[in-house]
Coordinates of C-alpha atoms in Angstrom, one line a residue:
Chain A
X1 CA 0.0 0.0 0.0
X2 CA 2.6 2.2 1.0
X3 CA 4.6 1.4 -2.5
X4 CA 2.0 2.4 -4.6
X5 CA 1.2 5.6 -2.9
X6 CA 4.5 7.0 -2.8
X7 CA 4.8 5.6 -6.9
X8 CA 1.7 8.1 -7.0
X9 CA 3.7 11.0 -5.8
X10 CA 1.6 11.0 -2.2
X11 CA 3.8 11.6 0.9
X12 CA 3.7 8.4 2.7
X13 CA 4.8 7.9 6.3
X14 CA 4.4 3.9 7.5
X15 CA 4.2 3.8 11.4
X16 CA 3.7 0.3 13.1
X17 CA 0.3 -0.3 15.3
X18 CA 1.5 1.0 18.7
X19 CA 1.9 4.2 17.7
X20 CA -1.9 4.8 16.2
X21 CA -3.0 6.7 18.9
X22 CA 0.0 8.8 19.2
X23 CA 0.0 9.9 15.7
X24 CA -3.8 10.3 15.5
X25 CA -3.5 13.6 16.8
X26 CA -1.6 14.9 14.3
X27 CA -4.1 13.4 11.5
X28 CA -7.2 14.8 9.7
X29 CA -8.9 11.8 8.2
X30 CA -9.2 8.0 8.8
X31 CA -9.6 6.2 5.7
X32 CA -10.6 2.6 6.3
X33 CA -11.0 -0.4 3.9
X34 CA -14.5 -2.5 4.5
X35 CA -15.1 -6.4 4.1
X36 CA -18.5 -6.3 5.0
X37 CA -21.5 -2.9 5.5
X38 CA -23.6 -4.8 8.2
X39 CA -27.6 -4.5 8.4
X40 CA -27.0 -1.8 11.6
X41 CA -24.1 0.8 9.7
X42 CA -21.3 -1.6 11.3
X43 CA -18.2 -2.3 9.7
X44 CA -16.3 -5.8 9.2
X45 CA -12.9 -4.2 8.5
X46 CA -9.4 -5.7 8.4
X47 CA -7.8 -6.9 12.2
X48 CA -6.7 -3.6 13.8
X49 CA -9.7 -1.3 12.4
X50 CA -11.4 -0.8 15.5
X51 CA -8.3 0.2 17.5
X52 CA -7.6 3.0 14.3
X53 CA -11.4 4.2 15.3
X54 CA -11.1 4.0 19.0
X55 CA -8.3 6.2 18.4
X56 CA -9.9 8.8 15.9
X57 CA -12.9 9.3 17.8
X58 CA -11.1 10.2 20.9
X59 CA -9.5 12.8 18.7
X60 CA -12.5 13.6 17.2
X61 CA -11.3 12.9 13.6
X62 CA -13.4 11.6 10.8
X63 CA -13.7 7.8 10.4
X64 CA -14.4 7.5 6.1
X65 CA -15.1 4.2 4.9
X66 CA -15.1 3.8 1.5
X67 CA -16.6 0.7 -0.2
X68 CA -18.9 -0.7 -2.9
X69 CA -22.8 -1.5 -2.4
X70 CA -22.1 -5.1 -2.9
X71 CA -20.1 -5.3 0.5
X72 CA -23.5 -4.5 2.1
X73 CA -25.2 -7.6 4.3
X74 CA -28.3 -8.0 5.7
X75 CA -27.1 -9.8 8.8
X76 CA -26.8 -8.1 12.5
X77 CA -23.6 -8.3 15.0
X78 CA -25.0 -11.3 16.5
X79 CA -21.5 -12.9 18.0
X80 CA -20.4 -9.5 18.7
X81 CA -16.5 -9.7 17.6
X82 CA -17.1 -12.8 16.1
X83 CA -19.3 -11.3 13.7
X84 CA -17.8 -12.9 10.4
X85 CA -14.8 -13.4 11.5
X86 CA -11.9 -16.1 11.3
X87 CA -9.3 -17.0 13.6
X88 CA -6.5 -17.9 11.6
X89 CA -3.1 -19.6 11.7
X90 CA -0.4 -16.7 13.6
X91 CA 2.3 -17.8 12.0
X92 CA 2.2 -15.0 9.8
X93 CA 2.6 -12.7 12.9
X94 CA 4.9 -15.4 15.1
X95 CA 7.8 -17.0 14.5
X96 CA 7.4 -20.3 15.4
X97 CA 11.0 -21.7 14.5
X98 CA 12.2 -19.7 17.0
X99 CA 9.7 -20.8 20.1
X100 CA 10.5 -24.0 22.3
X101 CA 8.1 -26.5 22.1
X102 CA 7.2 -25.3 25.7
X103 CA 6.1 -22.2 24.5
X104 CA 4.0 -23.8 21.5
X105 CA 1.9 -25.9 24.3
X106 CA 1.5 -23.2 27.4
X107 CA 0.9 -20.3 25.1
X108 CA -2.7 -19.6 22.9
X109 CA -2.2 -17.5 19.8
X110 CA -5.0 -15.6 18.8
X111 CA -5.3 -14.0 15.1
X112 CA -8.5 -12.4 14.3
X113 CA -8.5 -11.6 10.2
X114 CA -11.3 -8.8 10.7
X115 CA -12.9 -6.1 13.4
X116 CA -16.3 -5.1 14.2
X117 CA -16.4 -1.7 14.3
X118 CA -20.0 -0.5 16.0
X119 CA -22.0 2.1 13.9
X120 CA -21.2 4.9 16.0
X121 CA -17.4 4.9 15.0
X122 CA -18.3 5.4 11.4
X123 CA -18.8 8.8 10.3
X124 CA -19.0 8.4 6.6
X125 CA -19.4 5.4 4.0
X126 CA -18.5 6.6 0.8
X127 CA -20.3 4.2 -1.8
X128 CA -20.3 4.2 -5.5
X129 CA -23.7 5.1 -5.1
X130 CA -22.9 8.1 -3.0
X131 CA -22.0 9.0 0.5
X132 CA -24.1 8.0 3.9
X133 CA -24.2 7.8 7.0
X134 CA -24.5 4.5 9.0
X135 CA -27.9 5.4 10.3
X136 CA -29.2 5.5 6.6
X137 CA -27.9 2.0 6.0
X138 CA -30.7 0.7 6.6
X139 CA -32.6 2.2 3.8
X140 CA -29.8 1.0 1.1
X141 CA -30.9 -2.9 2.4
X142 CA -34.5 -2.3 1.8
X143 CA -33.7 -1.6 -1.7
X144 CA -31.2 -4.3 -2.3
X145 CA -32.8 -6.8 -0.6
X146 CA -36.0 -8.5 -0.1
X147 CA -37.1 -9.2 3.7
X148 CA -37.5 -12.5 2.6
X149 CA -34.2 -13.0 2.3
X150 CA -32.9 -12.4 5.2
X151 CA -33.3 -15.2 7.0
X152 CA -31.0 -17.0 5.1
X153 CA -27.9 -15.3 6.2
X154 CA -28.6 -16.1 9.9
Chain B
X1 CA -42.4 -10.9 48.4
X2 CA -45.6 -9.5 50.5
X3 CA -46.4 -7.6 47.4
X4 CA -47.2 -11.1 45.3
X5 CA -50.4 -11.6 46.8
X6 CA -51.3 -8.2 46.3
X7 CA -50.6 -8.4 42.5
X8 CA -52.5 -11.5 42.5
X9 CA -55.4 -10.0 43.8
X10 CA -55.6 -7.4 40.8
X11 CA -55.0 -10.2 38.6
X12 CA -58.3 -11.8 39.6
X13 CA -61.5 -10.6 39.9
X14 CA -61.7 -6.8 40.5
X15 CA -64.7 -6.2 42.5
X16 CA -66.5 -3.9 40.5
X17 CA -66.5 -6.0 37.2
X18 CA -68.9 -8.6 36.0
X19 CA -67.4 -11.2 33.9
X20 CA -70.3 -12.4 31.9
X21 CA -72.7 -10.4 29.8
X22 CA -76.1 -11.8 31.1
X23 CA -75.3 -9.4 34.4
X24 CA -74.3 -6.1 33.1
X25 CA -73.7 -3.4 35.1
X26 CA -75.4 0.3 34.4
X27 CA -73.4 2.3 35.0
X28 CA -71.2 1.5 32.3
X29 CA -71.4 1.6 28.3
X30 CA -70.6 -1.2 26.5
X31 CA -67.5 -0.4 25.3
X32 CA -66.0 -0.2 28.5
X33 CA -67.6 -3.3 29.8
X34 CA -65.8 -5.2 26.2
X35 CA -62.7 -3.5 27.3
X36 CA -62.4 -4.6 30.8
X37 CA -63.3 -8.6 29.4
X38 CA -60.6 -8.6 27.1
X39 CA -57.9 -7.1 29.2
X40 CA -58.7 -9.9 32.1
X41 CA -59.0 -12.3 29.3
X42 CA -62.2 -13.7 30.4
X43 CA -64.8 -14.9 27.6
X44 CA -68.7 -15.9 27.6
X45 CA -68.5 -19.0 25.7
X46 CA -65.2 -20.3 28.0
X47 CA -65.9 -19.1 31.1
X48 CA -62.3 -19.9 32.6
X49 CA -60.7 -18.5 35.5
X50 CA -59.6 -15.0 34.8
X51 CA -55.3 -15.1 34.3
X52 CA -53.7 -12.1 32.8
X53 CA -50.4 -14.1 32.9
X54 CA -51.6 -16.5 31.1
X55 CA -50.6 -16.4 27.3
X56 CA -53.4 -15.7 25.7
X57 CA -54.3 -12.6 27.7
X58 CA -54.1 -9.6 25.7
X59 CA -52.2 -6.3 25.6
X60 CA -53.7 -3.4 26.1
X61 CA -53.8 -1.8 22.4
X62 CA -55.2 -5.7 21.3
X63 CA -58.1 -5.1 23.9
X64 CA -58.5 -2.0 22.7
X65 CA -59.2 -3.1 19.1
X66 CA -61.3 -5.6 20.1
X67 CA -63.4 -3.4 21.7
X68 CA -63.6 -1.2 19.0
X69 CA -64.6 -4.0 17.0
X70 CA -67.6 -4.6 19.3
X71 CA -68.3 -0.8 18.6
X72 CA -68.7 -1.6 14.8
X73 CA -70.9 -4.8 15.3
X74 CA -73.7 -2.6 16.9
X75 CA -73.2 0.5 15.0
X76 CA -75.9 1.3 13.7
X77 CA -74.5 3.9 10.9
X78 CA -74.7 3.9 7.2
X79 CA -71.8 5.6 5.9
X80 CA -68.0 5.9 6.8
X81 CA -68.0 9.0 8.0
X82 CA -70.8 8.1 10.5
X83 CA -69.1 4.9 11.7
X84 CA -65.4 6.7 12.3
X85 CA -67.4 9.4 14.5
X86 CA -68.7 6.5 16.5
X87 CA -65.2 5.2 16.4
X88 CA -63.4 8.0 17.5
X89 CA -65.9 8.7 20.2
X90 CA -65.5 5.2 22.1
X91 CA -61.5 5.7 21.5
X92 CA -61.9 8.6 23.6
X93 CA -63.8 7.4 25.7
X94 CA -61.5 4.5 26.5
X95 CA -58.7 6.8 26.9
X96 CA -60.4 8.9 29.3
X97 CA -61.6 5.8 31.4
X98 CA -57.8 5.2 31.4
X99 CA -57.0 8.7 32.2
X100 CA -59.2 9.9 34.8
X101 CA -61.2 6.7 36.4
X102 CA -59.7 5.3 39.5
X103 CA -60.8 1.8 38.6
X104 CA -58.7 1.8 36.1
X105 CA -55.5 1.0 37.4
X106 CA -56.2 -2.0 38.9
X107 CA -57.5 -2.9 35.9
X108 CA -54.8 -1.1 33.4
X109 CA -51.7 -2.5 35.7
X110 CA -50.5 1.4 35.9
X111 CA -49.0 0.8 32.5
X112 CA -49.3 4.3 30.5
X113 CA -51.7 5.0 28.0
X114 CA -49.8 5.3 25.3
X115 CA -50.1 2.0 23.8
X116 CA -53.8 2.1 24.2
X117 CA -54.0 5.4 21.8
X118 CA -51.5 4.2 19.6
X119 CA -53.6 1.0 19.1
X120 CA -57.2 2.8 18.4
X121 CA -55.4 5.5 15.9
X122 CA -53.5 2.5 13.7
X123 CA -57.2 0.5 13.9
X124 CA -58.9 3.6 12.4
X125 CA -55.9 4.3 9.7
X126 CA -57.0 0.5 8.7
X127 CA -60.6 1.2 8.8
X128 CA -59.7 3.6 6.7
X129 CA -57.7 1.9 4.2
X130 CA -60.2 -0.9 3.8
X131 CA -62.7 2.1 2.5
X132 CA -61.0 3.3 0.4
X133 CA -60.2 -0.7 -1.2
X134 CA -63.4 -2.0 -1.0
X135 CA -65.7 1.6 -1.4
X136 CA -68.7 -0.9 -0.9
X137 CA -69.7 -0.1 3.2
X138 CA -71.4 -3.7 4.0
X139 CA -68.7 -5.3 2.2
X140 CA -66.1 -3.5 3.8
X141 CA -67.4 -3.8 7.4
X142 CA -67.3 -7.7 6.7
X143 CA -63.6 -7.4 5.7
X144 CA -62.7 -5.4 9.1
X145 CA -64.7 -7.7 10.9
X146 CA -62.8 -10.5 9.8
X147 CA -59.4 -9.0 10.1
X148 CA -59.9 -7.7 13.1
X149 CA -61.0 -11.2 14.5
X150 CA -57.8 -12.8 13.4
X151 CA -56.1 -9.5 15.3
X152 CA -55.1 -11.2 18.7
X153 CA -54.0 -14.1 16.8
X154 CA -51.4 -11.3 14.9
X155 CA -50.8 -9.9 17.5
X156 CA -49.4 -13.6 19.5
X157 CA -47.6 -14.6 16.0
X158 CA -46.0 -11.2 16.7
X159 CA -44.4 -11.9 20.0
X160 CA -43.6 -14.7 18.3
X161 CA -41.7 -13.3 15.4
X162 CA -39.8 -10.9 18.3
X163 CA -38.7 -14.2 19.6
X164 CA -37.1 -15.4 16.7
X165 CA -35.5 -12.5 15.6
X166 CA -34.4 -11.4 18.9
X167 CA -32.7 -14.9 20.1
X168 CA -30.1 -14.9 17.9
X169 CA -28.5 -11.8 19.8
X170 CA -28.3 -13.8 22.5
X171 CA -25.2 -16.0 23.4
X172 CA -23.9 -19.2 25.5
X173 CA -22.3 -18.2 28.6
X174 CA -24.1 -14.7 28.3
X175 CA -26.0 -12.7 31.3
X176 CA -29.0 -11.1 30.3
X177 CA -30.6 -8.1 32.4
X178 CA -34.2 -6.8 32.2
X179 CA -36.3 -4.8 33.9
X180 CA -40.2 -4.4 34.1
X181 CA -42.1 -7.6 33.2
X182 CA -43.4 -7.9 29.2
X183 CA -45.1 -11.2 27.7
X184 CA -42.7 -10.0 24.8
X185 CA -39.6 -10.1 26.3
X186 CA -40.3 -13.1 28.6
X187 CA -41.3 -15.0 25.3
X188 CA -37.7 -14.3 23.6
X189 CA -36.0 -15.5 27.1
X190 CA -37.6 -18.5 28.0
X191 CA -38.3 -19.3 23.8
X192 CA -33.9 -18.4 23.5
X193 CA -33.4 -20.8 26.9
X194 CA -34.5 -23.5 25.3
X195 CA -31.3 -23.6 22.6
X196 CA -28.8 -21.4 24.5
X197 CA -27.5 -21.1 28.2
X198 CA -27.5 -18.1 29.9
X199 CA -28.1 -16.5 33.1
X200 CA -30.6 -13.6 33.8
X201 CA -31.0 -10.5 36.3
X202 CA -34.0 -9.0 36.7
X203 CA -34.2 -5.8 38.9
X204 CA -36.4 -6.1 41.8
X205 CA -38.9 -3.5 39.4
X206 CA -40.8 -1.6 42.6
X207 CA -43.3 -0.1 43.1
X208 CA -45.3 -3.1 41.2
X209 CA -43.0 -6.2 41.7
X210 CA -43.0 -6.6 37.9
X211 CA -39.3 -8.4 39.0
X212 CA -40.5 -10.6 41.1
X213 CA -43.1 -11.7 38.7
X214 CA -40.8 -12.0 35.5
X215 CA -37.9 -14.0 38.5
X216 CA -40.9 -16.4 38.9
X217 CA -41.7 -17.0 35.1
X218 CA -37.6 -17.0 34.1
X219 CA -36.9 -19.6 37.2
X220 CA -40.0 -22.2 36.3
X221 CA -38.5 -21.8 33.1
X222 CA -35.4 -23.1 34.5
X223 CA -33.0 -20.3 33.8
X224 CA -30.7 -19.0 36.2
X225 CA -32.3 -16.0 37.4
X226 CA -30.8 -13.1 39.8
X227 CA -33.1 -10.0 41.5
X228 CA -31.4 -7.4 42.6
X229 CA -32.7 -3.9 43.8
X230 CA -33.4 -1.3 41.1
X231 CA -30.9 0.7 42.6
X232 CA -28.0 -1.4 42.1
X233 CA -28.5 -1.3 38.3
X234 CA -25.2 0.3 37.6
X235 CA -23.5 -2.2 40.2
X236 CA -24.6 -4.8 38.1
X237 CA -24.0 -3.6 34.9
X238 CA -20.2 -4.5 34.2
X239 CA -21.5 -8.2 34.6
X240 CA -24.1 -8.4 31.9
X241 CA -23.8 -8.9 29.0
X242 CA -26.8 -7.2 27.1
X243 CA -29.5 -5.5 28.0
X244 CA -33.5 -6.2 26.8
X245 CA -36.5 -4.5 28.0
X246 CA -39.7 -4.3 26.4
X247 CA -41.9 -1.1 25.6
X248 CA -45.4 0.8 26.8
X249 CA -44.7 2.5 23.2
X250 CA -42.2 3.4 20.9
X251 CA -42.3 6.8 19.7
X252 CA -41.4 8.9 16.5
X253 CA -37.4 9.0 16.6
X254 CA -36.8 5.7 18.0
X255 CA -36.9 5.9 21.6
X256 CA -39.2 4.1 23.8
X257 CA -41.7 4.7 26.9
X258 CA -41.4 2.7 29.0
X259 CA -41.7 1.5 33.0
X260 CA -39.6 3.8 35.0
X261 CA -36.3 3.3 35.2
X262 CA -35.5 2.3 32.0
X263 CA -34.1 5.7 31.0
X264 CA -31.4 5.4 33.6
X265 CA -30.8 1.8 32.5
X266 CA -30.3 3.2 29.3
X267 CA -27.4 5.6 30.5
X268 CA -25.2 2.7 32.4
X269 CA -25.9 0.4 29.6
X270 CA -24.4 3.0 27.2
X271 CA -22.1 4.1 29.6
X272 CA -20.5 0.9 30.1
X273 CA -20.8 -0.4 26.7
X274 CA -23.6 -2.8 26.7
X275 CA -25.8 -3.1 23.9
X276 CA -29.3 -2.0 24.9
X277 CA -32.3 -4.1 22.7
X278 CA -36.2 -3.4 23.2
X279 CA -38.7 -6.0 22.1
X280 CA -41.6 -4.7 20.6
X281 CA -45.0 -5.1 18.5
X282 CA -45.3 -3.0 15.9
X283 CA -49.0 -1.6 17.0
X284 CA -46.8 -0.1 20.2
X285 CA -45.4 3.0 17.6
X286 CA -47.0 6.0 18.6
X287 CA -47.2 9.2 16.9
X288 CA -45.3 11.0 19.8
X289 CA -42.1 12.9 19.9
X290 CA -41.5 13.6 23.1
X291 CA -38.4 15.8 23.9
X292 CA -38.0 15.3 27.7
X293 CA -39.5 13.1 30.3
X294 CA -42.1 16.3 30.8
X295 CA -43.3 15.4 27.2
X296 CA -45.0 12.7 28.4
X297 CA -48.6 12.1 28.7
X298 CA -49.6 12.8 32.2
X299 CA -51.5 9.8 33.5
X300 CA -54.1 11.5 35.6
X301 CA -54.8 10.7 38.7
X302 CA -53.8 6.9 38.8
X303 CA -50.1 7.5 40.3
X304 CA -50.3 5.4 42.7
X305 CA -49.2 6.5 45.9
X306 CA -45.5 5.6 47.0
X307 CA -45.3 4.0 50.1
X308 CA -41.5 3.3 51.3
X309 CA -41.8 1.5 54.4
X310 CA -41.5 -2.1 53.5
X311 CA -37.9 -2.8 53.6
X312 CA -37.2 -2.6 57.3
X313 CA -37.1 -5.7 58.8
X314 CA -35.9 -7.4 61.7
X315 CA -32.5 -7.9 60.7
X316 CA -31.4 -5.4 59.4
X317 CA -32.8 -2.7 62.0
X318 CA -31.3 -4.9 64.8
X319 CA -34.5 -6.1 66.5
X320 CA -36.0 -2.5 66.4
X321 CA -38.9 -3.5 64.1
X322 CA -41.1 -5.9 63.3
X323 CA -41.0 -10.0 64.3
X324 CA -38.3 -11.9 65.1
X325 CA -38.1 -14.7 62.4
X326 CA -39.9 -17.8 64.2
X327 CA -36.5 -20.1 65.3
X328 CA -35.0 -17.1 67.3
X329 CA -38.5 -16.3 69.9
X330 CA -36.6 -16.2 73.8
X331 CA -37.5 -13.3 75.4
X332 CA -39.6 -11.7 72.6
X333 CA -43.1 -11.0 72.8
X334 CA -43.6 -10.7 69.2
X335 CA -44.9 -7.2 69.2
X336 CA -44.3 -4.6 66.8
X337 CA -42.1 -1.8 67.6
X338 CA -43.9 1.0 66.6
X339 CA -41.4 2.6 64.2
X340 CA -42.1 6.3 65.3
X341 CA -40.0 5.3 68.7
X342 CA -36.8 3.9 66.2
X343 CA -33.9 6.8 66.1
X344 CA -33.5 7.7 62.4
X345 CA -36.7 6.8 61.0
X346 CA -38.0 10.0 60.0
X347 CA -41.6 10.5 60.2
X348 CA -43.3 13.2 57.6
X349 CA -47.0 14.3 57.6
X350 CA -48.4 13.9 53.8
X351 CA -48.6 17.5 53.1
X352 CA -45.0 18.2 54.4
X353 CA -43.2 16.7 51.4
X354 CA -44.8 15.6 47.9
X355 CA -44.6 12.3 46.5
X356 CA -43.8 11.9 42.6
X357 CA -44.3 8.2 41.7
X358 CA -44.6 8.5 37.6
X359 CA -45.3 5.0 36.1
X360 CA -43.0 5.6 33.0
X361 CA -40.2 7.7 31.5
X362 CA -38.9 7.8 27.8
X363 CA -35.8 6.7 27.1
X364 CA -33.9 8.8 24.1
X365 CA -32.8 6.7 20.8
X366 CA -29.5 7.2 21.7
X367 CA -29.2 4.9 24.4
X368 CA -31.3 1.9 22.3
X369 CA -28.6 -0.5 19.9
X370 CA -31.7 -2.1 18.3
X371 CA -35.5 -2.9 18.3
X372 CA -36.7 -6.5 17.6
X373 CA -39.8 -6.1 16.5
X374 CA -42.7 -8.1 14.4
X375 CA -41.7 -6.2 11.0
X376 CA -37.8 -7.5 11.5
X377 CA -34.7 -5.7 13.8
X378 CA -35.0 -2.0 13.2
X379 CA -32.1 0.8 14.6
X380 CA -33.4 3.0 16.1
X381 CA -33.6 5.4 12.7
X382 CA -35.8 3.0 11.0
X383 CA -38.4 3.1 13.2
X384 CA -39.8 6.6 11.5
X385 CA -39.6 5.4 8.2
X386 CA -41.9 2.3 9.4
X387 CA -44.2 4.8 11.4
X388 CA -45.0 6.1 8.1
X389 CA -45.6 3.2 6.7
X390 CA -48.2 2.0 9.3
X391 CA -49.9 5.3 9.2
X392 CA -50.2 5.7 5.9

């Protein structure tokens, strides 16, 4: 990501997790990537998402997400975090070469792939259909989909 | 636990109602009379023991349309505009019994009168509707007749539908808390209890013991259930999981009336993060926006009056009041202290201070995460759009 911004000529500075909330002061706008527009204005973003919001909105800086109407679901945060989410192998994050097999047995690795991020983190999602808020989601699912319909994603 | 009795004695026969129609009484209409059967669930062709707890007992607003309905089978009128005046006249006068008559709130449980008005203005919209579908008066009576005869079967699938939307929010291992006692809300527990384990707290819910009732219904259920004192709400609060309550009526912008103390629920539930879900029936939306708890309907003169003396016993006041408990009896004579000789009890003459017991408060749309209701989960924003809708 930050390759092909600075090939675009954008000034790019790459800072590692811990240091979201420090730097959040000095930033303007959030820009956040979605995998899934839940039926409440909730966002299933990438692992680390929520902690980027937590951060802005104690600065008070705009959260944008910016996604296409397909991404919307007509499904509820039922599990909460576990919301359609994976826990996946962490041996992209750990090395496990390096561990004893004591550590391998006592220890539990846990590698969420996505975040729930609660409605009221959001301020904008910027659709190819035009920009709302995540109180007007709701609307956009009556028009894409039929009540019927979902049941089946429960 | 002394107020059980007490709560079971409204919920049988009040002593100035007749149950069956061979006997009426003359000093009120018939309107009235249909309202008070259905509410206590009694029929003429049954003739069961009147029990508001059981299921089939109807909600206020149902009761309401029913009467209403009995309003149309005698009417004697010709046109629309003839029946709706009739209409609108026994809605008022249904509202005023609930307002203004003392009887009522034996009958009426204290519970606001907001879903009552809510009801009778959605029947008329329908009446309505149907006239202007079918422009044909006899036929179109028949049709209202008939739809309005299936209503309290609606209006039980509904609770239903609330239960099956509304259980999926609900997890193993969770703790649930509520507050007040709703057929709704006990039907998406004990209907969710019977796939999931979880644990419930119910605050104690003075001054009508709706806690204790809903403890009793979550406990024969077999659910672990927990009472604590309304106050202790916040103390509670980190330990739950979710919060669901149900509604007296849900208003314009998405908040809710409700029995007191729901508003302040409401706050720690937000406060500490919890999500906060209301179960309701869609005939509960009101047109009402209220902006503050003053916006509220008043209720007349049914407050009931506050009595705070119940929670001194002889434990905790150290012997001071009341009976020893029946093992412990050496020395005692059994007496009762009278309290106005305990230090620290203060003693007030009813026109030194005022007493403010309001039955309900609204609760902002703010503090609510979502609403299960019969037409699906709404946020709190959809509930206007579906408002319009219903009163189209």
């Amino acid at each position: 990501m930050a390759k092909s911004l600075a090939e675009a000529g954008i000034d790019t500075v790459v800072c590692n997790d811990a240091t979201t909330f420090a730097a959040m002061a000095r930033v303007n706008k959030v820009l956040l990537p979605a995998h899934a527009v839940l039926a409440n204005g909730g966002l299933i973003a990438p692992s680390g998402a929520h902690m980027v919001a937590l951060a802005a909105k104690h600065n008070s800086v705009p959260v944008v997400t910016i996604t296409g109407m397909f991404k919307l679901c007509p499904m509820y945060p039922h599990e909460g975090q576990d919301t359609l989410n994976d826990l996946v192998s962490p041996s992209s994050v750990v090395d496990f070469g390096a561990m004893s097999d004591k550590i391998i047995s006592d220890v539990e690795f846990i590698n969420p792939v996505h975040d729930y991020i609660p409605p009221q983190l959001v301020s904008l999602y910027v659709t190819n259909i035009g920009a709302f808020q995540p109180s007007y989601i709701y609307r956009l699912l009556a028009e894409y989909y039929h009540s019927d319909d979902w049941e089946s994603f429960e | 636990l002394a107020r059980i009795p007490q709560l079971a004695e409204t919920a049988t026969r009040p002593p100035q109602t007749t149950m069956s129609s061979s006997t009426t009484t003359t000093d009120e209409s018939p309107v009235l009379q249909d309202l008070r059967r259905h509410l206590t669930g009694s029929s003429t062709d049954s003739g069961a023991a009147i029990d508001p707890e059981h299921r089939t007992a109807v909600a206020l607003p149902v009761a309401a349309i029913k009467s209403l309905l009995g309003v149309i089978q005698r009417s004697q009128a010709n046109t629309m505009m003839g029946l709706q005046e009739e209409l609108r006249g026994a809605a008022e006068e249904m509202m005023a019994f609930a307002t203004d008559c003392p009887g009522s709130l034996q009958l009426l449980g204290g519970r606001s009168h907001i879903a009552l008005a809510s009801g009778c203005e959605l029947f008329m919209k329908y009446v309505t509707r149907a006239y202007l579908e079918l422009p044909d008066f006899a036929a179109c009576i028949a049709q209202i007749m008939e739809r309005g005869e299936r209503f309290a079967g609606i209006s039980l699938a509904a609770r239903d539908r609330i239960a099956d939307v509304g259980q999926a929010f609900i997890q193993d291992g969770q703790t649930v808390l509520t507050h007040g006692w709703s057929r709704v809300v006990s039907n998406l527990l004990v209907k969710a209890a019977e796939h999931r384990h979880f644990s419930i707290v119910v605050l104690e819910g003075r001054p009508d013991a709706a806690g204790a009732k809903a403890a009793k219904v979550y406990a024969d259920a077999g659910i672990p259930t927990t009472v604590v004192l309304d106050s202790a709400m916040s103390y509670v609060m980190e330990n739950v999981d979710l919060v669901i309550v149900g509604a007296e009526g849900v208003v314009e912008n998405g908040g809710i009336v409700n029995k007191i103390g729901t508003y302040g629920l409401g706050i720690a539930a937000r406060e500490l993060g919890k999500p906060f879900y209301v179960a309701a029936e869609s005939y509960k939306f009101a047109r009402l926006f209220p902006l503050n708890q003053s916006d509220l309907p008043p209720l007349g003169r049914n407050a009931a009056i506050l009595s705070f003396v119940d929670t001194a016993s002889w434990e905790m006041t150290g012997g001071l009041v009341g009976r020893p408990p029946p093992s412990a009896k050496e020395g005692a004579d059994g007496e009762q202290v009278d309290s106005s000789s305990i230090p620290g009890v203060v003693q007030f003459k009813s026109e030194q201070v005022k007493v403010k017991n309001p039955p309900c408060d609204y609760t902002p749309a703010k503090y609510i995460t979502l609403l299960f209701t019969d037409l699906g989960v709404l946020t709190p924003s959809a509930v206007s759009d579906e408002l319009i809708r219903l009163y189209q």
